[in-house]
PDB file of N, CA and C in Angstrom:
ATOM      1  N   UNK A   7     -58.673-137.768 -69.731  1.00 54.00           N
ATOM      2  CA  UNK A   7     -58.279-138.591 -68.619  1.00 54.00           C
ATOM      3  C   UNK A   7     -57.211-137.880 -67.807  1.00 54.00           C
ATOM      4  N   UNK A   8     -57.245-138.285 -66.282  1.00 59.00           N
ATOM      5  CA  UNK A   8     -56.222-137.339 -65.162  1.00 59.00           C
ATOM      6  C   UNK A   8     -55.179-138.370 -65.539  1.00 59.00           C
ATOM      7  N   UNK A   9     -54.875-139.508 -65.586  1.00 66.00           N
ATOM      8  CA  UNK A   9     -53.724-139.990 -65.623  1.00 66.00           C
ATOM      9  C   UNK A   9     -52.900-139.837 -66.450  1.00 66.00           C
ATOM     10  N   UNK A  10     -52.289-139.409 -66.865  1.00 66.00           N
ATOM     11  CA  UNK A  10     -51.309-139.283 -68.125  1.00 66.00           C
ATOM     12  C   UNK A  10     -49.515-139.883 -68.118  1.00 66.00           C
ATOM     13  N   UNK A  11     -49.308-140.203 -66.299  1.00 74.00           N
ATOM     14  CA  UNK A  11     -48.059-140.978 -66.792  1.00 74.00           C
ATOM     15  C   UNK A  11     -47.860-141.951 -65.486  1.00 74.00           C
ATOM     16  N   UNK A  12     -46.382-142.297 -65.187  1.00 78.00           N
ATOM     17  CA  UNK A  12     -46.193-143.266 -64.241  1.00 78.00           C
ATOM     18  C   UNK A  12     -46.978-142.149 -62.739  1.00 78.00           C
ATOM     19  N   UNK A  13     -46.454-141.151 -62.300  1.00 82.00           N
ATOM     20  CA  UNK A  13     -46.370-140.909 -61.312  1.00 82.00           C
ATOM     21  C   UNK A  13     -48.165-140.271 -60.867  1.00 82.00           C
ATOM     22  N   UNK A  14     -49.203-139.809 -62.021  1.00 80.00           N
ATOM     23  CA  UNK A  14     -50.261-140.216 -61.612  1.00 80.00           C
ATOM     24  C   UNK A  14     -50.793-141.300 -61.418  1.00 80.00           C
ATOM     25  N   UNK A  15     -50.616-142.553 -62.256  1.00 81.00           N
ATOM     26  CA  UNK A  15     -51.066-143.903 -62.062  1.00 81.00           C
ATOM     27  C   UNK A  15     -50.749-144.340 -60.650  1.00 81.00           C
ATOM     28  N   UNK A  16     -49.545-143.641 -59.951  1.00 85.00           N
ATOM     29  CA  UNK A  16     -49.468-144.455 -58.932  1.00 85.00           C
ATOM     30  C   UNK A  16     -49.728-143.587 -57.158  1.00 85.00           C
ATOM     31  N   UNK A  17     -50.223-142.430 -57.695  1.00 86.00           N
ATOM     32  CA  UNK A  17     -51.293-141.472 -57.120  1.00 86.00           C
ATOM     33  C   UNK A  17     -52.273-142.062 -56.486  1.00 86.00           C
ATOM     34  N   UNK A  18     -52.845-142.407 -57.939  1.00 85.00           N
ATOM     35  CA  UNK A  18     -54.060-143.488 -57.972  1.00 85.00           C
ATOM     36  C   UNK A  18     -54.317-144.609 -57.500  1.00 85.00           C
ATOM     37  N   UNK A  19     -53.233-145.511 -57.101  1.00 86.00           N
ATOM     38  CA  UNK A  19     -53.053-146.501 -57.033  1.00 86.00           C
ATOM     39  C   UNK A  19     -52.903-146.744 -55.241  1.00 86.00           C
ATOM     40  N   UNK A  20     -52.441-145.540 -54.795  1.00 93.00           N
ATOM     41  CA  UNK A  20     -52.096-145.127 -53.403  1.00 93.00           C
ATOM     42  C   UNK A  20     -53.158-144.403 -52.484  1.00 93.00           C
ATOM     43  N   UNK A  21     -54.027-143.921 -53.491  1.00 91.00           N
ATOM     44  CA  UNK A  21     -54.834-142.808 -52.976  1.00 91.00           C
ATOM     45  C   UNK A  21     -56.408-143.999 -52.793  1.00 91.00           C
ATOM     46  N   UNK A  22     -56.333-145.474 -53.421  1.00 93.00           N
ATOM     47  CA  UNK A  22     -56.792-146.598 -53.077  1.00 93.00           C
ATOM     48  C   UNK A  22     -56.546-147.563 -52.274  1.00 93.00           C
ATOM     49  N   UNK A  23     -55.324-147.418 -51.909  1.00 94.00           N
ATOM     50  CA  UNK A  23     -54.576-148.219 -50.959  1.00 94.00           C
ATOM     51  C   UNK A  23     -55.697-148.803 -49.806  1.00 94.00           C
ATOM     52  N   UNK A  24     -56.234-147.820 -49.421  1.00 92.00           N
ATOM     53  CA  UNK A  24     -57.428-148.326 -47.670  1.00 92.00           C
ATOM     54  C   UNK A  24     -58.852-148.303 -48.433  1.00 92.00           C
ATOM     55  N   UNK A  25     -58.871-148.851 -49.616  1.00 94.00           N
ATOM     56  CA  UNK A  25     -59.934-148.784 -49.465  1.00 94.00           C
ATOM     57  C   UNK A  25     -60.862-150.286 -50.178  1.00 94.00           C
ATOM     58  N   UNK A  26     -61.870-150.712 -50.511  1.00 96.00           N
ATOM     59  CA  UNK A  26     -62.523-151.653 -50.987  1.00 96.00           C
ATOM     60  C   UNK A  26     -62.599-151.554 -52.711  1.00 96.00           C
ATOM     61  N   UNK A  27     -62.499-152.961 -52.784  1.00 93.00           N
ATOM     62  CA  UNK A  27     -61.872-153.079 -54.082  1.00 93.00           C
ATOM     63  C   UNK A  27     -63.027-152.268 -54.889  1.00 93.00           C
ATOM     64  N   UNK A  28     -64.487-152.798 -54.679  1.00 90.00           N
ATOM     65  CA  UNK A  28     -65.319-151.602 -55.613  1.00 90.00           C
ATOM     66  C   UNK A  28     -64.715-149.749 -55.376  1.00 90.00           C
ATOM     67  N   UNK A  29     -64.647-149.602 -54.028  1.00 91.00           N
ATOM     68  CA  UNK A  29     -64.402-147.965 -54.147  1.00 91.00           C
ATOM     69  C   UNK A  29     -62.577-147.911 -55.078  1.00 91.00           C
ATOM     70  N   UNK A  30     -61.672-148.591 -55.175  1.00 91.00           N
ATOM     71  CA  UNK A  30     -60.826-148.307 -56.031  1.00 91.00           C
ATOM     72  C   UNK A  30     -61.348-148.549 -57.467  1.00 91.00           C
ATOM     73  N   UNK A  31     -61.776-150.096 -57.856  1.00 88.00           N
ATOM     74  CA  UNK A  31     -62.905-149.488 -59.630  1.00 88.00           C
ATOM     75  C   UNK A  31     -63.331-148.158 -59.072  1.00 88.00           C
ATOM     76  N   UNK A  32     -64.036-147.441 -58.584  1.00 91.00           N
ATOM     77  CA  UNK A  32     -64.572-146.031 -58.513  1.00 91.00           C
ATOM     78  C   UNK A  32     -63.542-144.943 -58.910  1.00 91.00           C
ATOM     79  N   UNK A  33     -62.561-145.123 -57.946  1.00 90.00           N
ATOM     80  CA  UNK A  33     -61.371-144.192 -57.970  1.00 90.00           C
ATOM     81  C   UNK A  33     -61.297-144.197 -59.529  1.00 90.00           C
ATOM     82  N   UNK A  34     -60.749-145.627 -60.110  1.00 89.00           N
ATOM     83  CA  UNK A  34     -60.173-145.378 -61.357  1.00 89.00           C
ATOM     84  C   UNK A  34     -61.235-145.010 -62.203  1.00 89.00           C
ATOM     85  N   UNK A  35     -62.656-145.269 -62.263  1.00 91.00           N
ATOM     86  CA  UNK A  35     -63.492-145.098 -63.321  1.00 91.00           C
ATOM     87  C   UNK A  35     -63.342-143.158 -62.738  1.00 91.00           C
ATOM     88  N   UNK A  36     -63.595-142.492 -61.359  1.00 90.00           N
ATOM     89  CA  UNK A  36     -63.504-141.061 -61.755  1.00 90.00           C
ATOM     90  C   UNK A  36     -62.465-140.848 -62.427  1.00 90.00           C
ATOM     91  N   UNK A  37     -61.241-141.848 -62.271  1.00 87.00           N
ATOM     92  CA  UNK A  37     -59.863-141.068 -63.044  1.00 87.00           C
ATOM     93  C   UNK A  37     -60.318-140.592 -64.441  1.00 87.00           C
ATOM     94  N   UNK A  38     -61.294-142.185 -64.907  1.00 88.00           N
ATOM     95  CA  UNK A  38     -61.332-142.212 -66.514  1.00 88.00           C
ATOM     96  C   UNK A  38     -62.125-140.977 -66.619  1.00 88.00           C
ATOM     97  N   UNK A  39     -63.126-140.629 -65.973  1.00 90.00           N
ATOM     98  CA  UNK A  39     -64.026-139.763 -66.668  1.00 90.00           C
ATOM     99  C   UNK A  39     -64.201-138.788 -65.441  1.00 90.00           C
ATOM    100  N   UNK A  40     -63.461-137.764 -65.900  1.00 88.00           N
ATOM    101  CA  UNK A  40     -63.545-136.502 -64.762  1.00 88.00           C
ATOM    102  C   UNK A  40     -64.550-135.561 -64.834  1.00 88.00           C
ATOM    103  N   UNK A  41     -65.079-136.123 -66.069  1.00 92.00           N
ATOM    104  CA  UNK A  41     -66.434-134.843 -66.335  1.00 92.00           C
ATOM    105  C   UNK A  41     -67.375-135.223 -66.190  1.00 92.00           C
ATOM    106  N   UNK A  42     -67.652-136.267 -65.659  1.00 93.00           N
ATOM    107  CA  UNK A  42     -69.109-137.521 -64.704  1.00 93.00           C
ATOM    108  C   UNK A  42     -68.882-136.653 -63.271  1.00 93.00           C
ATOM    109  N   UNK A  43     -70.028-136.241 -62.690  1.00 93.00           N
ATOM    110  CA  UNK A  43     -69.932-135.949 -61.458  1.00 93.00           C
ATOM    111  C   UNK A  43     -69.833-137.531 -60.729  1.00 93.00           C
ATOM    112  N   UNK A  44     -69.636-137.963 -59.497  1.00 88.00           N
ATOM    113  CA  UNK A  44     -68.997-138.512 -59.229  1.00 88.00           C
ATOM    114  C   UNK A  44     -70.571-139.583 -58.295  1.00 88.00           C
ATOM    115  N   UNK A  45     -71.189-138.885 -57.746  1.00 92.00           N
ATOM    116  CA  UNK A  45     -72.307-139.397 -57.356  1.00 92.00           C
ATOM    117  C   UNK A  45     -72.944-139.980 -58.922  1.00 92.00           C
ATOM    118  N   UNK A  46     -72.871-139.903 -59.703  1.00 95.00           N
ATOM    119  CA  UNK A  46     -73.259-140.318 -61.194  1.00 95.00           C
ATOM    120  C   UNK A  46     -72.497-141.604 -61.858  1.00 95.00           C
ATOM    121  N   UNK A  47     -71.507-141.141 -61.393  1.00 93.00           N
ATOM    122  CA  UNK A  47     -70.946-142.634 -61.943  1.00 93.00           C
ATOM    123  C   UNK A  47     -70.959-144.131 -61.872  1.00 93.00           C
ATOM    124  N   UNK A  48     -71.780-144.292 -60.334  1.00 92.00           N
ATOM    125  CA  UNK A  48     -72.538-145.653 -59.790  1.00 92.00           C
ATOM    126  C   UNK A  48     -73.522-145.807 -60.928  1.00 92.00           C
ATOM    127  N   UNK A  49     -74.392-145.078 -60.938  1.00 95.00           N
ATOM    128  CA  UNK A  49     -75.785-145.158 -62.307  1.00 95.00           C
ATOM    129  C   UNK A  49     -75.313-145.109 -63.868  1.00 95.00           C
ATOM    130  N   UNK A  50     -73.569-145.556 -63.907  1.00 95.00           N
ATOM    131  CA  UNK A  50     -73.535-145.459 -65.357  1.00 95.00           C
ATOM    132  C   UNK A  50     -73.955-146.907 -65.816  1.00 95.00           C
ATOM    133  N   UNK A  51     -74.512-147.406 -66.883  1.00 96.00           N
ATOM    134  CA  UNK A  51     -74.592-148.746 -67.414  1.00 96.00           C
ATOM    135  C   UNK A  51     -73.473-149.409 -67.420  1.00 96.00           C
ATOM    136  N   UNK A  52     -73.232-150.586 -67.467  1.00 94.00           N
ATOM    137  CA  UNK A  52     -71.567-151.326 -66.945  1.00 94.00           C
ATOM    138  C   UNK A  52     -71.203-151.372 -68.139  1.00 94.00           C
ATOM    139  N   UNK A  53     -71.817-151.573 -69.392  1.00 96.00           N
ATOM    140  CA  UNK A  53     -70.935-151.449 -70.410  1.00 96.00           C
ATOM    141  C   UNK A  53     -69.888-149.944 -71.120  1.00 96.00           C
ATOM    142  N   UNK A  54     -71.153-149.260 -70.627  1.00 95.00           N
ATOM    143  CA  UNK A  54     -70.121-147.682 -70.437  1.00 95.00           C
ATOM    144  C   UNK A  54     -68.871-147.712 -69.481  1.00 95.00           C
ATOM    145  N   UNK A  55     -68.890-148.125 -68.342  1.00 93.00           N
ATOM    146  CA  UNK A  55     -68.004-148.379 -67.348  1.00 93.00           C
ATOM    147  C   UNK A  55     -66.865-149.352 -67.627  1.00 93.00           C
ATOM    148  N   UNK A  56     -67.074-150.214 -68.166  1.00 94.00           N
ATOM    149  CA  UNK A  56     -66.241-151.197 -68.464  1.00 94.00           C
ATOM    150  C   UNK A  56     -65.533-150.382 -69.661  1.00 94.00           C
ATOM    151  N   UNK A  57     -66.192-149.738 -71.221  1.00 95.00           N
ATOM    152  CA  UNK A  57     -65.361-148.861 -72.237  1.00 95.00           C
ATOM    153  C   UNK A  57     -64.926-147.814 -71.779  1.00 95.00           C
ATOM    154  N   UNK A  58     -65.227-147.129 -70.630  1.00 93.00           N
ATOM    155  CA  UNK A  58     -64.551-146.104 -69.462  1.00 93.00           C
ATOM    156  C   UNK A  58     -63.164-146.891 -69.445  1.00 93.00           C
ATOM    157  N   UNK A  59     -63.058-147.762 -68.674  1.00 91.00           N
ATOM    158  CA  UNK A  59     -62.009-148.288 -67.543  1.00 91.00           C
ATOM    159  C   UNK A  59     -60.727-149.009 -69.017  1.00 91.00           C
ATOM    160  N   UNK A  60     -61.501-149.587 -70.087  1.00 92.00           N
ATOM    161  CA  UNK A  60     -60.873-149.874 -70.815  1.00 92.00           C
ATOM    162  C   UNK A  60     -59.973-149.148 -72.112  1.00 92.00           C
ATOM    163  N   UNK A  61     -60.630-147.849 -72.059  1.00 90.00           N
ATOM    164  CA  UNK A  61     -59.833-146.990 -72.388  1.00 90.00           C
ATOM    165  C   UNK A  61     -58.720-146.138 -71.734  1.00 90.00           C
ATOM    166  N   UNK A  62     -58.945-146.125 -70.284  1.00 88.00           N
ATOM    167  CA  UNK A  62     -57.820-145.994 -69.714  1.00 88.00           C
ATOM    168  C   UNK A  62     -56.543-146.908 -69.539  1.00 88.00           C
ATOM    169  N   UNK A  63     -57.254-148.185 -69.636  1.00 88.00           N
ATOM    170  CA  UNK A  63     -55.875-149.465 -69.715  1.00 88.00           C
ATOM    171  C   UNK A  63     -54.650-148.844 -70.461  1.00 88.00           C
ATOM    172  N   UNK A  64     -56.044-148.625 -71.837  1.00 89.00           N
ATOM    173  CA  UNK A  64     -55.489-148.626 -73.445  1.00 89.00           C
ATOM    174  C   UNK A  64     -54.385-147.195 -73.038  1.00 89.00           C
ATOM    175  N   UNK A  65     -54.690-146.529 -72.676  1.00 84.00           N
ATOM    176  CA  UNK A  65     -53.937-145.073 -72.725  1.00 84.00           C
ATOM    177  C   UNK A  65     -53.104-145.100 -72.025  1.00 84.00           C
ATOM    178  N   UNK A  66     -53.101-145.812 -71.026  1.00 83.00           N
ATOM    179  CA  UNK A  66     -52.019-145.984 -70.043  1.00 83.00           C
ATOM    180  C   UNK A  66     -50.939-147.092 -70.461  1.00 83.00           C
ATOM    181  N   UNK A  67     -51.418-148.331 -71.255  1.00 84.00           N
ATOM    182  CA  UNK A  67     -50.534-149.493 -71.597  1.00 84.00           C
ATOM    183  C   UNK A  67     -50.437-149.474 -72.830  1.00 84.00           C
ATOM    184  N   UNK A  68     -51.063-149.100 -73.651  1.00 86.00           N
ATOM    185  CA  UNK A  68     -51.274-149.084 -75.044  1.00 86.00           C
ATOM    186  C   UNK A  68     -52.491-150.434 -75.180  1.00 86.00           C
ATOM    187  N   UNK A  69     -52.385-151.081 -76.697  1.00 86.00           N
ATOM    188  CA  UNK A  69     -53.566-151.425 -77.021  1.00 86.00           C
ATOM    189  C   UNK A  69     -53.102-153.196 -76.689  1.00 86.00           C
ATOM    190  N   UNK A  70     -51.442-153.632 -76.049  1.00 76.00           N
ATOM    191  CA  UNK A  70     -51.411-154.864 -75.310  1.00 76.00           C
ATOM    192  C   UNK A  70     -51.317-154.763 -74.228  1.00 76.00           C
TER     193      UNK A  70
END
């Protein structure tokens, strides 16, 4: 994962600022998985996407 502390999370968080709430889920799901080309990541199954996005919570907040 690219995020690893406060000042990428809020990279991320900025670098979403103008945009629609699906294209920020996008932003953060490329954060989670940088080795998905990026046109690929729309066609992932949502439950992959959702254990994507939820492991970044986890890494970023811990497991509360």
């Amino acid at each position: 994962m690219a995020i690893t502390g406060a000042a990428e999370l809020l990279a991320a968080w900025e670098a979403g600022l103008g945009q629609a709430p699906v294209g920020r889920a996008l932003l953060l799901h490329r954060t989670a998985r940088p080795d998905v080309d990026t046109g690929r990541l729309p066609q992932l199954p949502v439950g992959e996407r959702e254990a994507d996005l939820f492991a970044l919570r986890r890494a970023l907040f811990g497991e509360r």
